Short mmCIF file of C-alpha atoms and ligand atoms in Angstrom, two decimals:
data_model
loop_
_atom_site.label_atom_id
_atom_site.label_comp_id
_atom_site.label_asym_id
_atom_site.label_seq_id
_atom_site.Cartn_x
_atom_site.Cartn_y
_atom_site.Cartn_z
CA MET A 271 -29.20 -9.73 -13.05
CA THR A 272 -28.17 -6.39 -11.78
CA ASN A 273 -26.31 -6.56 -8.53
CA THR A 274 -25.35 -3.31 -6.84
CA GLY A 275 -23.27 -4.71 -4.04
CA ASN A 276 -25.06 -7.51 -2.21
CA GLU A 277 -22.02 -9.07 -0.71
CA GLY A 278 -23.81 -12.36 0.08
CA ASP A 279 -23.88 -13.32 -3.58
CA PHE A 280 -20.19 -12.79 -4.21
CA LYS A 281 -18.38 -16.13 -4.27
CA SER A 282 -14.72 -16.44 -3.59
CA LYS A 283 -11.91 -18.59 -2.13
CA ILE A 284 -8.76 -17.07 -0.83
CA THR A 285 -6.30 -18.50 -3.32
CA ALA A 286 -2.53 -18.53 -2.93
CA TYR A 287 -2.42 -16.38 -6.06
CA VAL A 288 -4.45 -13.57 -4.67
CA VAL A 289 -2.50 -13.57 -1.44
CA PHE A 290 0.65 -13.32 -3.59
CA CYS A 291 -0.84 -10.33 -5.44
CA TRP A 292 -1.72 -8.56 -2.11
CA ILE A 293 1.78 -9.10 -0.76
CA PHE A 294 3.64 -7.93 -3.86
CA ALA A 295 1.41 -4.83 -4.15
CA ALA A 296 1.82 -4.09 -0.40
CA PHE A 297 5.55 -3.69 -1.10
CA GLY A 298 4.48 -0.17 -2.20
CA GLY A 299 3.67 0.44 1.43
CA LEU A 300 7.01 -0.96 2.46
CA MET A 301 8.80 1.53 0.24
CA PHE A 302 6.77 4.40 1.84
CA GLY A 303 7.61 3.11 5.29
CA TYR A 304 11.31 2.61 4.46
CA ASP A 305 11.55 6.24 3.26
CA ILE A 306 9.87 7.49 6.44
CA GLY A 307 12.11 5.50 8.75
CA ILE A 308 15.44 5.99 7.03
CA SER A 309 15.81 9.77 7.04
CA GLY A 310 15.73 10.31 10.84
CA GLY A 311 18.61 7.88 11.37
CA VAL A 312 20.60 9.17 8.41
CA THR A 313 20.28 12.78 9.55
CA SER A 314 21.63 11.88 12.95
CA MET A 315 24.74 10.10 11.56
CA ASP A 316 27.91 12.12 12.06
CA ASP A 317 29.45 11.06 8.68
CA PHE A 318 26.39 12.27 6.86
CA LEU A 319 26.28 15.58 8.81
CA ILE A 320 30.00 16.25 8.28
CA LYS A 321 29.70 15.72 4.55
CA PHE A 322 26.47 17.70 3.84
CA PHE A 323 25.63 19.70 6.95
CA PRO A 324 28.95 20.52 8.69
CA HIS A 325 27.42 23.48 10.57
CA VAL A 326 24.72 21.18 12.12
CA HIS A 327 27.50 18.80 13.13
CA GLU A 328 29.38 21.73 14.77
CA LYS A 329 26.31 22.76 16.65
CA LYS A 330 25.76 19.18 17.81
CA LEU A 331 29.27 19.02 19.24
CA HIS A 332 28.77 22.18 21.34
CA ALA A 333 28.35 20.97 24.87
CA HIS A 334 26.44 24.16 25.85
CA GLU A 335 24.16 24.23 22.82
CA ASP A 336 20.45 24.33 23.57
CA ASN A 337 19.10 20.81 23.78
CA TYR A 338 15.96 21.57 21.90
CA CYS A 339 17.70 23.34 19.06
CA LYS A 340 20.80 21.40 18.13
CA TYR A 341 19.32 19.91 14.99
CA ASP A 342 17.23 22.92 13.88
CA ASP A 343 18.33 23.60 10.32
CA PRO A 344 16.04 24.40 7.40
CA ASN A 345 18.16 22.55 4.90
CA LEU A 346 18.42 19.45 7.02
CA GLN A 347 14.65 19.51 7.27
CA LEU A 348 14.35 20.05 3.54
CA PHE A 349 16.26 16.79 3.06
CA THR A 350 13.50 15.00 4.95
CA SER A 351 10.50 16.90 3.69
CA SER A 352 11.16 17.46 -0.04
CA LEU A 353 10.09 13.92 -0.70
CA TYR A 354 6.57 14.68 0.46
CA LEU A 355 6.20 17.78 -1.65
CA ALA A 356 7.04 15.67 -4.72
CA ALA A 357 4.63 12.99 -3.60
CA LEU A 358 1.84 15.57 -3.22
CA VAL A 359 2.07 16.64 -6.87
CA ALA A 360 2.71 13.02 -8.04
CA SER A 361 -0.45 11.66 -6.40
CA PHE A 362 -2.67 13.75 -8.68
CA ALA A 363 -0.73 12.62 -11.75
CA ALA A 364 -1.01 9.03 -10.41
CA SER A 365 -4.85 9.37 -10.16
CA LYS A 366 -4.95 10.18 -13.87
CA LEU A 367 -2.61 7.36 -14.70
CA CYS A 368 -4.66 4.92 -12.56
CA THR A 369 -7.73 5.78 -14.53
CA MET A 370 -6.11 5.74 -17.97
CA PHE A 371 -3.61 2.88 -17.67
CA GLY A 372 -4.69 1.00 -14.60
CA ARG A 373 -3.45 0.39 -11.04
CA ARG A 374 -0.78 -2.14 -12.05
CA SER A 375 1.00 0.18 -14.54
CA THR A 376 0.98 2.99 -11.99
CA ILE A 377 2.67 0.64 -9.45
CA PHE A 378 5.17 -0.37 -12.19
CA PHE A 379 6.14 3.23 -12.90
CA GLY A 380 6.33 3.97 -9.21
CA SER A 381 8.91 1.15 -8.76
CA LEU A 382 11.07 2.61 -11.55
CA PHE A 383 11.23 5.95 -9.70
CA PHE A 384 12.12 4.16 -6.48
CA MET A 385 15.00 2.34 -8.08
CA ALA A 386 16.42 5.41 -9.76
CA ALA A 387 16.12 7.26 -6.45
CA ALA A 388 18.01 4.54 -4.49
CA VAL A 389 20.90 4.58 -6.95
CA LEU A 390 21.20 8.33 -7.10
CA SER A 391 21.01 8.79 -3.31
CA ALA A 392 23.53 6.02 -2.59
CA LEU A 393 26.03 7.65 -4.96
CA GLY A 394 25.28 11.15 -3.58
CA GLU A 395 28.23 13.44 -3.64
CA LYS A 396 26.61 16.85 -3.89
CA MET A 397 23.58 18.29 -2.15
CA TRP A 398 21.60 18.46 -5.45
CA MET A 399 22.01 14.66 -5.90
CA LEU A 400 20.49 14.15 -2.49
CA ILE A 401 17.57 16.44 -3.18
CA VAL A 402 16.89 14.99 -6.64
CA GLY A 403 17.07 11.53 -5.10
CA ARG A 404 14.48 12.58 -2.52
CA ILE A 405 12.22 14.03 -5.25
CA LEU A 406 12.40 10.72 -7.22
CA PHE A 407 11.54 8.81 -4.04
CA GLY A 408 8.66 11.21 -3.58
CA ILE A 409 7.28 10.59 -7.05
CA GLY A 410 7.48 6.86 -6.29
CA VAL A 411 5.58 7.39 -3.03
CA GLY A 412 2.90 9.47 -4.74
CA PHE A 413 2.33 6.75 -7.34
CA GLY A 414 2.47 3.89 -4.83
CA ASN A 415 0.23 5.50 -2.22
CA GLU A 416 -2.44 6.29 -4.74
CA ALA A 417 -2.42 2.96 -6.59
CA VAL A 418 -1.69 0.37 -3.89
CA PRO A 419 -4.59 1.00 -1.47
CA LEU A 420 -7.00 1.15 -4.46
CA PHE A 421 -5.46 -2.01 -5.90
CA LEU A 422 -5.81 -3.86 -2.60
CA SER A 423 -9.44 -2.77 -2.08
CA GLU A 424 -10.37 -3.81 -5.62
CA VAL A 425 -8.78 -7.25 -5.56
CA ALA A 426 -9.92 -8.08 -1.95
CA PRO A 427 -12.96 -10.27 -1.57
CA VAL A 428 -15.59 -7.85 -0.28
CA GLN A 429 -15.98 -9.45 3.11
CA HIS A 430 -12.23 -9.03 3.91
CA ARG A 431 -11.79 -5.59 2.43
CA GLY A 432 -10.92 -3.85 5.70
CA ALA A 433 -8.24 -6.35 6.73
CA VAL A 434 -6.67 -6.56 3.20
CA ASN A 435 -6.57 -2.76 2.93
CA ILE A 436 -4.69 -2.60 6.28
CA LEU A 437 -1.95 -4.79 4.74
CA PHE A 438 -0.79 -1.52 3.12
CA GLN A 439 -0.34 0.06 6.60
CA LEU A 440 1.24 -3.16 7.90
CA PHE A 441 3.84 -2.99 5.24
CA VAL A 442 4.39 0.72 5.97
CA THR A 443 5.20 -0.14 9.58
CA ILE A 444 7.43 -3.10 8.48
CA GLY A 445 9.28 -0.68 6.10
CA ILE A 446 9.85 1.78 9.00
CA LEU A 447 11.13 -1.07 11.23
CA ILE A 448 13.51 -2.39 8.58
CA ALA A 449 14.81 1.13 8.04
CA ASN A 450 15.42 1.54 11.76
CA LEU A 451 17.33 -1.80 11.86
CA VAL A 452 19.32 -0.87 8.82
CA ASN A 453 20.28 2.47 10.35
CA TYR A 454 21.27 0.78 13.56
CA GLY A 455 23.66 -1.48 11.58
CA THR A 456 24.99 1.12 9.18
CA SER A 457 25.67 3.75 11.84
CA LYS A 458 28.63 1.56 12.77
CA VAL A 459 30.00 1.60 9.21
CA HIS A 460 32.27 4.56 8.49
CA PRO A 461 32.32 6.76 6.55
CA GLY A 462 29.70 5.48 4.08
CA GLY A 463 27.08 3.90 6.30
CA TRP A 464 24.46 6.39 5.24
CA ARG A 465 25.00 5.44 1.60
CA ILE A 466 24.09 1.83 2.39
CA SER A 467 20.95 3.10 4.27
CA LEU A 468 19.70 5.12 1.28
CA GLY A 469 20.81 2.59 -1.33
CA LEU A 470 19.21 -0.43 0.26
CA ALA A 471 15.80 1.10 -0.62
CA GLY A 472 16.64 -0.41 -4.03
CA VAL A 473 15.96 -3.98 -2.73
CA PRO A 474 12.23 -3.64 -1.87
CA ALA A 475 11.92 -1.44 -4.97
CA LEU A 476 13.12 -4.39 -7.07
CA PHE A 477 10.53 -6.63 -5.42
CA LEU A 478 7.83 -4.05 -6.23
CA PHE A 479 9.07 -3.84 -9.80
CA LEU A 480 9.02 -7.64 -10.25
CA GLY A 481 5.69 -7.84 -8.46
CA SER A 482 4.13 -5.22 -10.72
CA ILE A 483 4.98 -7.43 -13.73
CA ILE A 484 3.57 -10.61 -12.18
CA ILE A 485 0.39 -9.31 -10.43
CA VAL A 486 -2.94 -8.93 -12.16
CA GLU A 487 -4.65 -5.71 -13.17
CA THR A 488 -7.78 -5.24 -11.10
CA PRO A 489 -11.08 -6.38 -12.68
CA ALA A 490 -12.63 -3.00 -12.00
CA SER A 491 -9.87 -1.15 -13.85
CA LEU A 492 -9.97 -3.57 -16.83
CA ILE A 493 -13.82 -3.32 -17.14
CA GLU A 494 -13.72 0.49 -16.67
CA ARG A 495 -11.32 0.62 -19.65
CA GLY A 496 -13.56 -1.56 -21.80
CA HIS A 497 -11.79 -4.94 -21.41
CA HIS A 498 -14.87 -6.85 -20.26
CA GLU A 499 -13.72 -10.41 -21.18
CA LYS A 500 -10.25 -9.94 -19.64
CA GLY A 501 -11.88 -8.41 -16.61
CA ARG A 502 -14.09 -11.45 -16.14
CA GLN A 503 -11.22 -13.91 -16.57
CA THR A 504 -9.18 -11.97 -14.03
CA LEU A 505 -12.01 -12.02 -11.60
CA GLU A 506 -12.28 -15.84 -11.93
CA LYS A 507 -8.58 -16.14 -11.45
CA ILE A 508 -8.33 -14.06 -8.28
CA ARG A 509 -11.56 -15.44 -6.82
CA GLY A 510 -10.60 -19.07 -7.46
CA VAL A 511 -14.20 -19.94 -8.62
CA LYS A 512 -15.95 -19.95 -11.98
CA ASP A 513 -19.22 -18.48 -10.73
CA VAL A 514 -18.37 -14.81 -10.42
CA ASP A 515 -21.54 -13.57 -12.12
CA ALA A 516 -22.84 -11.50 -9.27
CA GLU A 517 -19.59 -9.67 -8.57
CA PHE A 518 -18.95 -9.17 -12.28
CA GLU A 519 -22.41 -7.69 -12.81
CA SER A 520 -21.89 -5.42 -9.81
CA ILE A 521 -18.57 -4.11 -11.23
CA VAL A 522 -20.13 -3.60 -14.66
CA HIS A 523 -23.04 -1.73 -13.05
CA ALA A 524 -20.73 0.51 -11.06
CA CYS A 525 -18.72 1.22 -14.23
CA GLU A 526 -21.86 2.17 -16.11
CA VAL A 527 -22.88 4.63 -13.38
CA ALA A 528 -19.33 5.98 -13.27
CA GLU A 529 -19.17 6.31 -17.06
CA LYS A 530 -22.07 8.80 -16.99
CA VAL A 531 -19.93 11.15 -14.88
CA LYS A 532 -17.80 12.84 -17.51
CA HIS A 533 -16.04 15.20 -15.09
CA PRO A 534 -15.22 13.42 -11.87
CA LEU A 535 -13.46 16.54 -10.49
CA LYS A 536 -16.57 18.65 -11.09
CA LYS A 537 -18.70 15.99 -9.50
CA LEU A 538 -16.36 15.87 -6.51
CA MET A 539 -16.89 19.58 -5.93
CA GLN A 540 -20.70 19.26 -5.70
CA LYS A 541 -22.46 19.44 -2.40
CA SER A 542 -23.43 15.80 -2.30
CA SER A 543 -19.74 14.72 -2.63
CA MET A 544 -18.67 16.90 0.31
CA PRO A 545 -19.22 14.31 3.09
CA PRO A 546 -16.68 11.73 1.83
CA LEU A 547 -14.34 14.51 0.63
CA ILE A 548 -14.36 16.37 3.95
CA ILE A 549 -14.00 13.14 5.92
CA GLY A 550 -11.23 11.80 3.61
CA ILE A 551 -9.17 15.01 3.90
CA LEU A 552 -9.71 15.45 7.66
CA MET A 553 -8.79 11.81 8.35
CA GLN A 554 -5.41 12.38 6.75
CA VAL A 555 -4.81 15.85 8.21
CA PHE A 556 -5.65 14.60 11.71
CA GLN A 557 -3.57 11.51 11.18
CA GLN A 558 -0.54 13.72 10.70
CA PHE A 559 -1.40 16.16 13.50
CA THR A 560 -1.30 13.34 16.06
CA GLY A 561 2.44 14.12 15.82
CA ILE A 562 3.29 10.61 14.67
CA ASN A 563 5.93 11.71 12.21
CA ALA A 564 7.63 13.95 14.68
CA ILE A 565 8.37 10.57 16.27
CA MET A 566 8.89 8.46 13.12
CA PHE A 567 11.32 10.91 11.45
CA TYR A 568 13.03 12.25 14.46
CA ALA A 569 12.93 9.53 17.06
CA PRO A 570 16.71 9.13 17.07
CA VAL A 571 17.07 12.90 17.26
CA LEU A 572 14.44 13.11 19.99
CA PHE A 573 16.12 10.45 22.02
CA GLN A 574 19.41 12.11 21.71
CA THR A 575 17.80 15.35 22.83
CA ILE A 576 16.75 13.76 26.10
CA GLY A 577 20.25 12.56 26.66
CA PHE A 578 20.66 9.11 25.04
CA GLY A 579 23.88 8.39 23.19
CA SER A 580 23.76 7.95 19.43
CA GLU A 581 23.57 4.13 19.56
CA ALA A 582 21.00 3.93 22.36
CA SER A 583 18.89 6.39 20.39
CA LEU A 584 18.89 4.35 17.25
CA LEU A 585 18.14 1.22 19.34
CA SER A 586 15.21 2.98 20.96
CA SER A 587 13.80 3.75 17.57
CA VAL A 588 14.01 0.03 16.72
CA VAL A 589 11.90 -0.64 19.77
CA THR A 590 9.27 1.91 18.73
CA GLY A 591 9.33 0.50 15.22
CA LEU A 592 8.60 -3.01 16.60
CA VAL A 593 5.72 -1.71 18.73
CA ASN A 594 4.35 -0.06 15.61
CA VAL A 595 4.37 -3.29 13.55
CA LEU A 596 2.91 -5.55 16.30
CA SER A 597 0.14 -3.10 17.16
CA THR A 598 -1.06 -2.93 13.60
CA PHE A 599 -2.12 -6.54 13.81
CA VAL A 600 -4.63 -5.45 16.48
CA SER A 601 -6.43 -3.28 13.94
CA ILE A 602 -6.37 -6.10 11.31
CA PHE A 603 -8.24 -8.31 13.67
CA ALA A 604 -10.44 -5.73 15.32
CA VAL A 605 -11.47 -3.32 12.55
CA ASP A 606 -14.31 -5.40 11.14
CA LYS A 607 -15.53 -6.54 14.58
CA LEU A 608 -15.28 -3.48 16.90
CA GLY A 609 -15.62 -0.91 14.12
CA ARG A 610 -13.53 2.10 13.15
CA ARG A 611 -14.93 4.58 15.70
CA VAL A 612 -14.18 2.60 18.81
CA LEU A 613 -10.55 2.12 17.83
CA LEU A 614 -10.14 5.82 16.93
CA LEU A 615 -11.72 7.08 20.12
CA GLN A 616 -9.81 4.69 22.39
CA ALA A 617 -6.60 5.86 20.70
CA CYS A 618 -7.43 9.50 21.18
CA VAL A 619 -7.51 8.96 24.94
CA GLN A 620 -4.22 6.97 25.03
CA MET A 621 -2.42 9.38 22.67
CA PHE A 622 -3.68 12.44 24.54
CA ILE A 623 -2.36 11.08 27.87
CA SER A 624 1.04 10.03 26.35
CA GLN A 625 1.71 13.40 24.66
CA THR A 626 0.66 15.40 27.70
CA VAL A 627 2.76 13.42 30.10
CA ILE A 628 5.81 13.56 27.84
CA GLY A 629 5.34 17.32 27.72
CA VAL A 630 5.07 17.59 31.54
CA ILE A 631 8.15 15.46 32.11
CA LEU A 632 10.33 17.31 29.59
CA HIS A 633 9.02 20.73 30.77
CA ALA A 634 9.84 19.88 34.36
CA LEU A 635 13.08 18.04 33.95
CA LEU A 636 14.82 18.72 30.66
CA LYS A 637 16.71 21.95 30.86
CA PRO A 638 18.17 23.63 27.72
CA THR A 639 21.51 22.05 28.61
CA GLY A 640 22.22 18.80 30.33
CA SER A 641 20.08 15.64 29.95
CA LEU A 642 17.39 13.66 31.61
CA ASP A 643 18.21 11.23 34.38
CA LYS A 644 18.00 7.59 33.33
CA GLY A 645 14.63 6.97 35.10
CA PRO A 646 12.62 9.74 33.49
CA ALA A 647 14.34 9.12 30.09
CA ILE A 648 13.07 5.54 30.23
CA VAL A 649 9.58 6.74 31.16
CA VAL A 650 9.63 8.97 28.09
CA VAL A 651 10.57 6.01 25.92
CA VAL A 652 7.73 3.98 27.39
CA LEU A 653 5.23 6.85 26.80
CA VAL A 654 6.44 7.14 23.18
CA CYS A 655 5.74 3.38 22.81
CA MET A 656 2.25 3.86 24.24
CA PHE A 657 1.61 6.64 21.82
CA VAL A 658 2.87 4.70 18.77
CA MET A 659 0.94 1.62 19.85
CA SER A 660 -2.41 3.40 19.86
CA PHE A 661 -1.70 5.27 16.63
CA ALA A 662 -0.84 1.95 15.01
CA TRP A 663 -4.27 0.36 15.64
CA SER A 664 -6.27 3.53 14.82
CA TRP A 665 -5.36 6.72 12.98
CA GLY A 666 -2.54 4.96 11.06
CA PRO A 667 -4.59 2.33 9.17
CA MET A 668 -7.87 4.21 9.37
CA GLY A 669 -6.31 7.27 7.65
CA TRP A 670 -5.97 5.05 4.52
CA LEU A 671 -8.94 2.81 4.99
CA ILE A 672 -11.81 5.20 5.50
CA PRO A 673 -11.00 7.47 2.47
CA SER A 674 -10.75 4.36 0.35
CA GLU A 675 -14.20 3.05 1.35
CA THR A 676 -16.37 6.10 1.39
CA PHE A 677 -16.19 7.43 -2.19
CA PRO A 678 -18.51 6.12 -4.88
CA LEU A 679 -16.68 4.61 -7.86
CA GLU A 680 -17.20 7.71 -10.03
CA THR A 681 -15.24 9.93 -7.70
CA ARG A 682 -12.97 7.33 -6.06
CA THR A 683 -9.64 7.89 -7.74
CA ALA A 684 -9.98 11.67 -7.77
CA GLY A 685 -11.32 11.83 -4.21
CA PHE A 686 -8.63 9.48 -2.93
CA ALA A 687 -5.99 11.64 -4.54
CA PHE A 688 -7.20 14.53 -2.44
CA ALA A 689 -6.85 12.40 0.67
CA VAL A 690 -3.35 11.16 -0.31
CA SER A 691 -2.16 14.66 -1.13
CA SER A 692 -3.53 16.04 2.16
CA ASN A 693 -1.49 13.42 3.94
CA MET A 694 1.62 14.43 1.93
CA LEU A 695 1.07 18.14 2.57
CA CYS A 696 0.77 17.65 6.29
CA THR A 697 3.63 15.17 6.35
CA PHE A 698 5.71 17.78 4.55
CA LEU A 699 4.67 20.54 7.06
CA ILE A 700 5.54 18.36 10.09
CA ALA A 701 8.88 17.18 8.53
CA GLN A 702 9.76 20.76 7.61
CA VAL A 703 8.90 22.61 10.78
CA PHE A 704 8.99 20.10 13.65
CA LEU A 705 12.66 20.69 14.49
CA SER A 706 12.16 24.49 14.44
CA MET A 707 8.98 24.19 16.46
CA MET A 708 10.79 22.07 19.05
CA CYS A 709 13.50 24.72 19.19
CA HIS A 710 10.98 27.49 19.82
CA MET A 711 8.24 25.78 21.71
CA LYS A 712 10.47 23.41 23.67
CA ALA A 713 8.41 20.85 25.63
CA PHE A 714 5.23 22.69 24.71
CA ILE A 715 5.37 21.05 21.29
CA PHE A 716 3.87 17.94 22.96
CA PHE A 717 0.99 20.01 24.39
CA PHE A 718 0.39 21.30 20.81
CA PHE A 719 -0.16 17.80 19.54
CA ALA A 720 -2.27 16.88 22.57
CA ALA A 721 -4.56 19.76 21.72
CA TRP A 722 -5.04 18.43 18.20
CA ILE A 723 -5.80 15.01 19.55
CA PHE A 724 -8.49 16.47 21.76
CA VAL A 725 -10.13 18.10 18.72
CA MET A 726 -9.85 14.75 16.80
CA GLY A 727 -11.81 13.02 19.63
CA LEU A 728 -14.65 15.54 19.18
CA PHE A 729 -14.49 15.00 15.38
CA VAL A 730 -15.00 11.27 15.82
CA VAL A 731 -17.85 11.71 18.32
CA PHE A 732 -19.81 14.22 16.26
CA LEU A 733 -18.86 13.87 12.62
CA LEU A 734 -17.43 10.49 11.82
CA PRO A 735 -20.05 7.81 10.91
CA GLU A 736 -19.35 4.12 11.37
CA THR A 737 -18.68 2.42 8.04
CA LYS A 738 -18.00 -1.15 9.42
CA GLY A 739 -19.86 -3.83 7.38
CA VAL A 740 -21.54 -1.38 4.97
CA PRO A 741 -21.06 -2.30 1.27
CA ILE A 742 -19.32 0.55 -0.56
CA ASP A 743 -22.18 0.98 -3.04
CA LEU A 744 -24.67 1.53 -0.18
CA ILE A 745 -22.63 4.04 1.83
CA ALA A 746 -24.61 7.01 0.58
CA ASP A 747 -28.00 5.57 1.56
CA ARG A 748 -27.01 3.81 4.73
CA VAL A 749 -24.40 6.21 6.10
CA TRP A 750 -24.53 9.77 4.78
CA LYS A 751 -28.26 10.06 4.33
CA LYS A 752 -28.82 8.88 7.92
CA HIS A 753 -26.21 11.05 9.73
CA THR A 754 -27.51 14.08 11.61
CA VAL A 755 -24.98 16.40 10.12
CA TRP A 756 -24.11 14.91 6.70
CA LYS A 757 -27.71 14.23 5.63
CA LYS A 758 -28.07 18.00 5.04
CA PHE A 759 -25.60 17.66 2.23
CA MET A 760 -27.41 14.79 0.65
CA ASP A 761 -30.80 16.52 0.11
CA ASP A 762 -29.94 17.97 -3.27
CA GLN A 763 -29.68 15.89 -6.38
CA ASP A 764 -26.68 17.36 -8.09
CA ALA A 765 -26.49 16.49 -11.73
C1 BGC B 2144 1.28 7.45 8.00
C2 BGC B 2144 2.75 7.78 8.06
C3 BGC B 2144 3.30 7.30 9.38
C4 BGC B 2144 3.13 5.82 9.48
C5 BGC B 2144 3.56 5.30 10.84
C6 BGC B 2144 1.16 5.99 8.07
O1 BGC B 2144 -0.16 5.64 8.03
O2 BGC B 2144 0.72 7.89 6.81
O3 BGC B 2144 2.87 9.18 7.93
O4 BGC B 2144 4.66 7.58 9.43
O5 BGC B 2144 1.71 5.54 9.33
O6 BGC B 2144 3.38 3.93 10.94
#
């Protein structure tokens, strides 16, 4: 029997073992999140600034220094952003590794880079050690972010694929929250609190390392590499049933189709591959241009800018981190019921309002020197939470989910690498230029992000098709060929 993705025939139980595999793999997301969350707090710690960026510390102490500019320093931003440049390059290497050696090995290598990075950064004495540490973290992120979402999608029972994929994002948010809590604690430890913050990344890295030894390789990856018998046994193991014929046949069929494509990259550049490629890249570019990482990286800095003390600022970022985690559960429960588009559109409205009102308040009330009164400062924190909340149930998880479910198997790893690297490039840009932009644009930076969010709303309305409930193998027929705009790309039969 040839089954090309009729989900009704796929039998499975959710076994403890498969849940265990999801959770251990999702630690890759936790590492990514920890890295995102840790740098903002570390770069606002006085001990860290005095040791590596004394001139920034000097600026910070100046009572009359411009509020919006006190942290603007290209090297300080390079500390945060270098990680993403390394991750960008590494995600392409990881896509090759995923195809040649499998998802599990790629996760394993990623965890080694994370552990080396944690040790080097914690021992950091010189600037170069910090930067090399960030680059090693970046390679780990590139490997993890390419392999983990693919791993989760491939080992998930097909009817729960959306929710299982979002576990990656859930662990990203948990990682950010843990980092915020760690920073809150270590900011009270002098002079080496920042070392603890950076070094503690080694703990989840160790979990990921152990996990990568214990978890299975995905059946698709085993079969794709010619290990049919092992692939079948693994499928039986993770599905918890003996009768896996339909799903096994479907994977074998997808592998046969994929095998005919000798040059996935060439195939990816053909006209008929453009719809998922354009959508995958734009989902990630837009995800970043919501301005989320201006908040995630620099929340403590931002809160200090509006006049909070160092401790209150770190505490406020713990609050935004908690909102981020809890709101992600909304998408886990809603994504396969309400669909992707509704969540994305609702979030565009909520995010647009939050960014605009923050901009108006800061423009009207925050002068270059002095600080906001308590009332408006609290309103800004509430608006930041509203923004983070809507991002967490929409563009956050969907940025990873949609690119992972719209490519056919033959272009999936390569196509997904383009999506991952677009994310990294834009994350790099925001991390690198946000503080300078804030210094030059002042409160208008928030209107800049609001304008992007407006464009994103139009994108969802006119260009983003709904993929809820459509089996991956049938996306081309049921989605792209039916869409007013994208069907024009599907007319030709590229070889
Ligand atoms: C994004 C990160 C962001 C995080 C916030 C992820 O999906 O890729 O850049 O910091 O969500 O939760």
